[in-house]
Amino acid sequence: MVTTRSILQIKTLVVALFVVLAAAGLASAQTAQGSFTLPFEAQWGASTLPSGDYSFTLDKAQSAGLLHLFRGKDGVALIHSQSYSLESSGRSALTVVRSPSGNTVRDLSLPEIGVVLHYAPHKPGRGSAAAEREMAQKIPIITSGK
């Protein structure tokens, strides 16, 4: 037989469990933030970015999702990653592929939150293999807050 006291204890336990789960969800929804200097024009997703100083935010709960890119206080792009992989070592960096047809952002490595975001591959123009050779350059990222 279930008593009123037992029902009250069960309700209290359910509410406590809900509070713990909600707090864990908020903790995992922290935002990764960072900044970098792009020394040249580059294609990143559908956006062409001129050289300059940029900052970004990324919701950790959606690490394979939407990157908010800023130049100063102005939002300049919302960029979706194509895929992601888990990574917890190394330094934060932006990998840019340089080729005769231009510069393209390939990866954003954020080991502080344990992820590398991958972006659409560079599609070089037609030409000889030597002329279309690609070179990758790492651009350091300064991260802040988690």
Short mmCIF file of N, CA and C in Angstrom, two decimals:
data_model
loop_
_atom_site.label_atom_id
_atom_site.label_comp_id
_atom_site.label_asym_id
_atom_site.label_seq_id
_atom_site.Cartn_x
_atom_site.Cartn_y
_atom_site.Cartn_z
N MET A 1 0.84 -1.16 0.00
CA MET A 1 0.00 0.00 0.00
C MET A 1 0.89 1.24 0.00
N VAL A 2 0.59 2.14 -0.91
CA VAL A 2 1.37 3.35 -1.06
C VAL A 2 0.73 4.44 -0.20
N THR A 3 1.57 5.03 0.65
CA THR A 3 1.06 6.06 1.54
C THR A 3 1.34 7.44 0.96
N THR A 4 0.71 8.43 1.56
CA THR A 4 0.93 9.81 1.13
C THR A 4 2.40 10.20 1.33
N ARG A 5 3.00 9.71 2.36
CA ARG A 5 4.41 10.00 2.63
C ARG A 5 5.30 9.40 1.54
N SER A 6 5.02 8.19 1.11
CA SER A 6 5.78 7.55 0.04
C SER A 6 5.64 8.32 -1.27
N ILE A 7 4.45 8.76 -1.58
CA ILE A 7 4.22 9.53 -2.80
C ILE A 7 5.01 10.84 -2.73
N LEU A 8 5.01 11.50 -1.59
CA LEU A 8 5.75 12.75 -1.42
C LEU A 8 7.25 12.51 -1.58
N GLN A 9 7.76 11.42 -1.04
CA GLN A 9 9.18 11.10 -1.19
C GLN A 9 9.55 10.83 -2.65
N ILE A 10 8.69 10.12 -3.34
CA ILE A 10 8.94 9.83 -4.76
C ILE A 10 8.92 11.13 -5.57
N LYS A 11 7.95 12.00 -5.32
CA LYS A 11 7.89 13.29 -6.02
C LYS A 11 9.15 14.11 -5.74
N THR A 12 9.59 14.13 -4.50
CA THR A 12 10.80 14.89 -4.14
C THR A 12 12.01 14.32 -4.85
N LEU A 13 12.10 13.01 -4.92
CA LEU A 13 13.21 12.36 -5.61
C LEU A 13 13.20 12.67 -7.11
N VAL A 14 12.03 12.65 -7.73
CA VAL A 14 11.91 12.97 -9.15
C VAL A 14 12.30 14.42 -9.41
N VAL A 15 11.85 15.34 -8.57
CA VAL A 15 12.20 16.76 -8.75
C VAL A 15 13.71 16.94 -8.57
N ALA A 16 14.31 16.31 -7.57
CA ALA A 16 15.75 16.42 -7.36
C ALA A 16 16.53 15.87 -8.56
N LEU A 17 16.08 14.74 -9.10
CA LEU A 17 16.71 14.15 -10.27
C LEU A 17 16.60 15.09 -11.47
N PHE A 18 15.45 15.70 -11.65
CA PHE A 18 15.25 16.65 -12.74
C PHE A 18 16.19 17.84 -12.60
N VAL A 19 16.35 18.38 -11.40
CA VAL A 19 17.24 19.52 -11.16
C VAL A 19 18.69 19.14 -11.48
N VAL A 20 19.12 17.96 -11.08
CA VAL A 20 20.49 17.51 -11.36
C VAL A 20 20.70 17.36 -12.87
N LEU A 21 19.75 16.75 -13.56
CA LEU A 21 19.88 16.59 -15.02
C LEU A 21 19.85 17.93 -15.74
N ALA A 22 19.03 18.85 -15.30
CA ALA A 22 18.97 20.17 -15.92
C ALA A 22 20.28 20.92 -15.71
N ALA A 23 20.86 20.83 -14.52
CA ALA A 23 22.14 21.48 -14.24
C ALA A 23 23.25 20.88 -15.10
N ALA A 24 23.23 19.59 -15.29
CA ALA A 24 24.23 18.94 -16.15
C ALA A 24 24.07 19.39 -17.59
N GLY A 25 22.84 19.56 -18.05
CA GLY A 25 22.58 20.04 -19.40
C GLY A 25 23.09 21.46 -19.60
N LEU A 26 22.89 22.32 -18.61
CA LEU A 26 23.40 23.69 -18.70
C LEU A 26 24.92 23.72 -18.71
N ALA A 27 25.53 22.86 -17.93
CA ALA A 27 27.00 22.82 -17.90
C ALA A 27 27.56 22.38 -19.25
N SER A 28 26.89 21.45 -19.92
CA SER A 28 27.40 20.98 -21.20
C SER A 28 27.09 21.96 -22.33
N ALA A 29 26.23 22.96 -22.08
CA ALA A 29 25.89 23.93 -23.11
C ALA A 29 26.78 25.16 -23.06
N GLN A 30 27.92 25.05 -22.41
CA GLN A 30 28.84 26.16 -22.36
C GLN A 30 29.32 26.50 -23.76
N THR A 31 29.77 27.73 -23.92
CA THR A 31 30.19 28.21 -25.23
C THR A 31 31.70 28.26 -25.33
N ALA A 32 32.23 27.77 -26.44
CA ALA A 32 33.64 27.93 -26.75
C ALA A 32 33.78 29.26 -27.48
N GLN A 33 34.80 30.01 -27.12
CA GLN A 33 35.05 31.30 -27.76
C GLN A 33 36.51 31.38 -28.12
N GLY A 34 36.81 32.12 -29.17
CA GLY A 34 38.20 32.28 -29.55
C GLY A 34 38.37 33.41 -30.54
N SER A 35 39.63 33.65 -30.90
CA SER A 35 39.92 34.68 -31.89
C SER A 35 41.15 34.26 -32.69
N PHE A 36 41.29 34.83 -33.87
CA PHE A 36 42.41 34.54 -34.74
C PHE A 36 42.59 35.68 -35.72
N THR A 37 43.76 35.73 -36.32
CA THR A 37 44.04 36.71 -37.37
C THR A 37 44.22 35.95 -38.67
N LEU A 38 43.42 36.29 -39.64
CA LEU A 38 43.50 35.67 -40.96
C LEU A 38 44.41 36.56 -41.81
N PRO A 39 45.59 36.07 -42.20
CA PRO A 39 46.55 36.91 -42.90
C PRO A 39 46.28 37.09 -44.40
N PHE A 40 45.23 36.45 -44.90
CA PHE A 40 44.92 36.50 -46.32
C PHE A 40 43.43 36.21 -46.49
N GLU A 41 42.89 36.50 -47.67
CA GLU A 41 41.50 36.17 -47.97
C GLU A 41 41.34 34.66 -48.02
N ALA A 42 40.22 34.17 -47.50
CA ALA A 42 39.97 32.72 -47.52
C ALA A 42 38.48 32.44 -47.66
N GLN A 43 38.19 31.31 -48.28
CA GLN A 43 36.82 30.81 -48.41
C GLN A 43 36.54 29.91 -47.21
N TRP A 44 35.42 30.17 -46.51
CA TRP A 44 35.05 29.33 -45.37
C TRP A 44 33.56 29.06 -45.52
N GLY A 45 33.24 27.85 -45.90
CA GLY A 45 31.85 27.53 -46.20
C GLY A 45 31.42 28.36 -47.40
N ALA A 46 30.28 29.02 -47.30
CA ALA A 46 29.80 29.87 -48.39
C ALA A 46 30.32 31.30 -48.29
N SER A 47 31.13 31.58 -47.26
CA SER A 47 31.61 32.94 -47.01
C SER A 47 33.03 33.14 -47.50
N THR A 48 33.28 34.29 -48.11
CA THR A 48 34.64 34.69 -48.46
C THR A 48 35.05 35.74 -47.44
N LEU A 49 36.10 35.44 -46.69
CA LEU A 49 36.55 36.32 -45.61
C LEU A 49 37.80 37.08 -46.03
N PRO A 50 37.80 38.42 -45.92
CA PRO A 50 39.02 39.17 -46.17
C PRO A 50 40.00 38.98 -45.02
N SER A 51 41.26 39.31 -45.24
CA SER A 51 42.23 39.22 -44.16
C SER A 51 41.80 40.14 -43.02
N GLY A 52 42.18 39.79 -41.80
CA GLY A 52 41.83 40.62 -40.66
C GLY A 52 41.67 39.80 -39.39
N ASP A 53 41.26 40.49 -38.32
CA ASP A 53 41.06 39.87 -37.01
C ASP A 53 39.61 39.43 -36.87
N TYR A 54 39.44 38.20 -36.37
CA TYR A 54 38.11 37.62 -36.21
C TYR A 54 37.98 37.01 -34.82
N SER A 55 36.74 36.86 -34.38
CA SER A 55 36.44 36.09 -33.17
C SER A 55 35.26 35.19 -33.51
N PHE A 56 35.04 34.19 -32.64
CA PHE A 56 33.95 33.25 -32.90
C PHE A 56 33.39 32.74 -31.60
N THR A 57 32.17 32.21 -31.68
CA THR A 57 31.56 31.47 -30.58
C THR A 57 30.99 30.18 -31.16
N LEU A 58 31.02 29.15 -30.36
CA LEU A 58 30.49 27.85 -30.75
C LEU A 58 29.86 27.21 -29.53
N ASP A 59 28.60 26.82 -29.63
CA ASP A 59 27.92 26.14 -28.54
C ASP A 59 28.47 24.73 -28.42
N LYS A 60 29.05 24.41 -27.28
CA LYS A 60 29.65 23.08 -27.08
C LYS A 60 28.62 21.97 -27.25
N ALA A 61 27.39 22.23 -26.87
CA ALA A 61 26.36 21.20 -27.01
C ALA A 61 26.07 20.89 -28.47
N GLN A 62 26.44 21.82 -29.35
CA GLN A 62 26.23 21.61 -30.78
C GLN A 62 27.58 21.73 -31.48
N SER A 63 28.58 20.99 -30.98
CA SER A 63 29.94 21.14 -31.49
C SER A 63 30.06 20.85 -32.98
N ALA A 64 29.15 20.10 -33.53
CA ALA A 64 29.19 19.85 -34.98
C ALA A 64 28.25 20.81 -35.70
N GLY A 65 27.79 21.81 -35.00
CA GLY A 65 26.77 22.68 -35.56
C GLY A 65 27.26 24.03 -36.04
N LEU A 66 26.69 25.06 -35.51
CA LEU A 66 26.80 26.40 -36.03
C LEU A 66 27.89 27.22 -35.34
N LEU A 67 28.79 27.75 -36.15
CA LEU A 67 29.86 28.62 -35.68
C LEU A 67 29.45 30.06 -36.00
N HIS A 68 29.48 30.93 -35.01
CA HIS A 68 29.16 32.35 -35.19
C HIS A 68 30.49 33.09 -35.33
N LEU A 69 30.71 33.74 -36.46
CA LEU A 69 31.97 34.42 -36.75
C LEU A 69 31.75 35.93 -36.73
N PHE A 70 32.67 36.65 -36.05
CA PHE A 70 32.55 38.09 -35.88
C PHE A 70 33.83 38.79 -36.34
N ARG A 71 33.66 40.00 -36.82
CA ARG A 71 34.78 40.89 -37.10
C ARG A 71 34.49 42.14 -36.29
N GLY A 72 35.24 42.32 -35.21
CA GLY A 72 34.88 43.34 -34.24
C GLY A 72 33.60 42.90 -33.55
N LYS A 73 32.62 43.79 -33.51
CA LYS A 73 31.33 43.43 -32.90
C LYS A 73 30.30 43.01 -33.95
N ASP A 74 30.70 43.08 -35.21
CA ASP A 74 29.77 42.75 -36.29
C ASP A 74 29.82 41.26 -36.63
N GLY A 75 28.65 40.64 -36.68
CA GLY A 75 28.57 39.26 -37.14
C GLY A 75 28.81 39.22 -38.64
N VAL A 76 29.71 38.35 -39.08
CA VAL A 76 30.02 38.29 -40.52
C VAL A 76 29.62 36.96 -41.16
N ALA A 77 29.45 35.91 -40.38
CA ALA A 77 29.09 34.63 -40.98
C ALA A 77 28.55 33.67 -39.92
N LEU A 78 27.66 32.81 -40.37
CA LEU A 78 27.20 31.64 -39.61
C LEU A 78 27.62 30.45 -40.45
N ILE A 79 28.48 29.61 -39.89
CA ILE A 79 29.08 28.55 -40.71
C ILE A 79 28.79 27.18 -40.08
N HIS A 80 28.20 26.30 -40.87
CA HIS A 80 27.94 24.92 -40.44
C HIS A 80 29.13 24.05 -40.82
N SER A 81 29.55 23.19 -39.91
CA SER A 81 30.61 22.25 -40.27
C SER A 81 30.00 21.09 -41.06
N GLN A 82 30.83 20.48 -41.89
CA GLN A 82 30.38 19.34 -42.67
C GLN A 82 30.37 18.09 -41.80
N SER A 83 31.38 17.97 -40.92
CA SER A 83 31.48 16.84 -40.01
C SER A 83 32.38 17.25 -38.85
N TYR A 84 32.59 16.35 -37.91
CA TYR A 84 33.49 16.61 -36.81
C TYR A 84 34.12 15.32 -36.34
N SER A 85 35.21 15.47 -35.61
CA SER A 85 35.84 14.32 -34.96
C SER A 85 36.23 14.74 -33.56
N LEU A 86 36.38 13.77 -32.68
CA LEU A 86 36.75 14.06 -31.30
C LEU A 86 38.26 14.15 -31.19
N GLU A 87 38.73 15.18 -30.50
CA GLU A 87 40.16 15.42 -30.35
C GLU A 87 40.39 16.14 -29.04
N SER A 88 41.28 15.64 -28.21
CA SER A 88 41.52 16.28 -26.92
C SER A 88 42.97 16.65 -26.70
N SER A 89 43.78 16.63 -27.75
CA SER A 89 45.18 17.01 -27.60
C SER A 89 45.57 17.98 -28.70
N GLY A 90 46.71 18.60 -28.53
CA GLY A 90 47.18 19.55 -29.52
C GLY A 90 46.78 20.97 -29.16
N ARG A 91 46.97 21.86 -30.11
CA ARG A 91 46.65 23.27 -29.89
C ARG A 91 45.47 23.68 -30.75
N SER A 92 44.78 24.69 -30.29
CA SER A 92 43.67 25.23 -31.08
C SER A 92 44.24 25.89 -32.32
N ALA A 93 43.67 25.55 -33.48
CA ALA A 93 44.17 26.12 -34.73
C ALA A 93 43.13 26.00 -35.82
N LEU A 94 43.27 26.90 -36.79
CA LEU A 94 42.49 26.89 -38.00
C LEU A 94 43.40 26.38 -39.11
N THR A 95 42.99 25.34 -39.83
CA THR A 95 43.79 24.81 -40.94
C THR A 95 43.23 25.34 -42.25
N VAL A 96 44.09 26.04 -42.99
CA VAL A 96 43.70 26.61 -44.27
C VAL A 96 44.50 25.93 -45.36
N VAL A 97 43.81 25.44 -46.39
CA VAL A 97 44.46 24.81 -47.54
C VAL A 97 44.70 25.91 -48.57
N ARG A 98 45.97 26.03 -48.98
CA ARG A 98 46.35 27.05 -49.96
C ARG A 98 46.63 26.34 -51.29
N SER A 99 46.05 26.85 -52.35
CA SER A 99 46.28 26.29 -53.69
C SER A 99 46.24 27.44 -54.69
N PRO A 100 46.65 27.20 -55.91
CA PRO A 100 46.61 28.28 -56.92
C PRO A 100 45.21 28.87 -57.12
N SER A 101 44.17 28.11 -56.84
CA SER A 101 42.81 28.62 -57.01
C SER A 101 42.27 29.34 -55.78
N GLY A 102 43.07 29.45 -54.72
CA GLY A 102 42.64 30.21 -53.54
C GLY A 102 42.87 29.48 -52.25
N ASN A 103 42.46 30.12 -51.15
CA ASN A 103 42.61 29.58 -49.80
C ASN A 103 41.25 29.14 -49.29
N THR A 104 41.21 27.96 -48.67
CA THR A 104 39.96 27.41 -48.16
C THR A 104 40.19 26.87 -46.75
N VAL A 105 39.30 27.24 -45.81
CA VAL A 105 39.36 26.70 -44.45
C VAL A 105 38.93 25.24 -44.50
N ARG A 106 39.78 24.35 -43.97
CA ARG A 106 39.48 22.91 -43.98
C ARG A 106 39.04 22.43 -42.60
N ASP A 107 39.74 22.87 -41.51
CA ASP A 107 39.44 22.38 -40.16
C ASP A 107 39.54 23.51 -39.14
N LEU A 108 38.78 23.36 -38.06
CA LEU A 108 38.91 24.19 -36.87
C LEU A 108 39.10 23.24 -35.71
N SER A 109 40.31 23.22 -35.14
CA SER A 109 40.65 22.30 -34.05
C SER A 109 40.49 23.02 -32.72
N LEU A 110 39.66 22.46 -31.85
CA LEU A 110 39.39 23.03 -30.53
C LEU A 110 39.54 21.95 -29.46
N PRO A 111 40.77 21.57 -29.12
CA PRO A 111 40.95 20.50 -28.14
C PRO A 111 40.42 20.86 -26.74
N GLU A 112 40.25 22.15 -26.45
CA GLU A 112 39.72 22.55 -25.14
C GLU A 112 38.32 22.00 -24.90
N ILE A 113 37.56 21.84 -25.99
CA ILE A 113 36.23 21.24 -25.85
C ILE A 113 36.18 19.86 -26.48
N GLY A 114 37.34 19.37 -26.96
CA GLY A 114 37.46 18.00 -27.44
C GLY A 114 36.92 17.75 -28.83
N VAL A 115 37.04 18.72 -29.75
CA VAL A 115 36.45 18.52 -31.07
C VAL A 115 37.30 19.19 -32.16
N VAL A 116 37.27 18.58 -33.35
CA VAL A 116 37.81 19.20 -34.57
C VAL A 116 36.64 19.27 -35.55
N LEU A 117 36.33 20.48 -36.01
CA LEU A 117 35.26 20.67 -36.98
C LEU A 117 35.85 20.63 -38.38
N HIS A 118 35.22 19.90 -39.28
CA HIS A 118 35.70 19.75 -40.65
C HIS A 118 34.73 20.47 -41.59
N TYR A 119 35.30 21.17 -42.56
CA TYR A 119 34.50 21.95 -43.51
C TYR A 119 34.66 21.40 -44.91
N ALA A 120 33.74 21.78 -45.80
CA ALA A 120 33.73 21.28 -47.16
C ALA A 120 35.11 21.39 -47.79
N PRO A 121 35.55 20.35 -48.49
CA PRO A 121 36.90 20.36 -49.07
C PRO A 121 37.04 21.37 -50.18
N HIS A 122 38.27 21.77 -50.36
CA HIS A 122 38.63 22.70 -51.44
C HIS A 122 38.46 21.98 -52.77
N LYS A 123 37.91 22.67 -53.77
CA LYS A 123 37.73 22.08 -55.10
C LYS A 123 38.58 22.86 -56.09
N PRO A 124 39.79 22.37 -56.36
CA PRO A 124 40.67 23.11 -57.26
C PRO A 124 40.17 23.11 -58.69
N GLY A 125 40.64 24.10 -59.46
CA GLY A 125 40.32 24.14 -60.88
C GLY A 125 41.04 23.03 -61.61
N ARG A 126 40.74 22.87 -62.87
CA ARG A 126 41.40 21.82 -63.65
C ARG A 126 42.77 22.30 -64.08
N GLY A 127 43.72 21.41 -63.98
CA GLY A 127 45.08 21.73 -64.37
C GLY A 127 45.97 20.56 -64.04
N SER A 128 47.25 20.75 -64.18
CA SER A 128 48.17 19.66 -63.89
C SER A 128 48.22 19.40 -62.39
N ALA A 129 48.62 18.20 -62.03
CA ALA A 129 48.73 17.86 -60.61
C ALA A 129 49.71 18.77 -59.90
N ALA A 130 50.81 19.12 -60.55
CA ALA A 130 51.81 20.00 -59.93
C ALA A 130 51.23 21.39 -59.72
N ALA A 131 50.44 21.88 -60.67
CA ALA A 131 49.87 23.22 -60.55
C ALA A 131 48.78 23.27 -59.49
N GLU A 132 48.12 22.15 -59.23
CA GLU A 132 47.03 22.12 -58.27
C GLU A 132 47.46 21.62 -56.89
N ARG A 133 48.75 21.50 -56.69
CA ARG A 133 49.24 21.05 -55.39
C ARG A 133 48.71 21.95 -54.28
N GLU A 134 48.27 21.33 -53.22
CA GLU A 134 47.73 22.08 -52.09
C GLU A 134 48.73 22.07 -50.94
N MET A 135 48.74 23.16 -50.21
CA MET A 135 49.58 23.27 -49.03
C MET A 135 48.68 23.73 -47.88
N ALA A 136 48.84 23.13 -46.72
CA ALA A 136 48.04 23.52 -45.57
C ALA A 136 48.84 24.44 -44.67
N GLN A 137 48.17 25.40 -44.09
CA GLN A 137 48.79 26.32 -43.15
C GLN A 137 47.93 26.35 -41.90
N LYS A 138 48.56 26.27 -40.74
CA LYS A 138 47.85 26.35 -39.46
C LYS A 138 47.88 27.79 -38.96
N ILE A 139 46.73 28.30 -38.58
CA ILE A 139 46.61 29.63 -38.01
C ILE A 139 46.22 29.45 -36.55
N PRO A 140 47.04 29.95 -35.61
CA PRO A 140 46.74 29.75 -34.19
C PRO A 140 45.43 30.43 -33.78
N ILE A 141 44.76 29.80 -32.84
CA ILE A 141 43.52 30.32 -32.27
C ILE A 141 43.79 30.61 -30.81
N ILE A 142 43.33 31.76 -30.34
CA ILE A 142 43.40 32.10 -28.92
C ILE A 142 42.01 31.84 -28.38
N THR A 143 41.89 30.88 -27.46
CA THR A 143 40.58 30.55 -26.92
C THR A 143 40.37 31.24 -25.59
N SER A 144 39.10 31.49 -25.30
CA SER A 144 38.73 32.11 -24.03
C SER A 144 37.40 31.55 -23.60
N GLY A 145 37.27 31.32 -22.31
CA GLY A 145 36.02 30.83 -21.75
C GLY A 145 35.59 29.51 -22.32
N LYS A 146 34.95 28.70 -21.51
CA LYS A 146 34.43 27.41 -21.95
C LYS A 146 32.98 27.32 -21.63
#
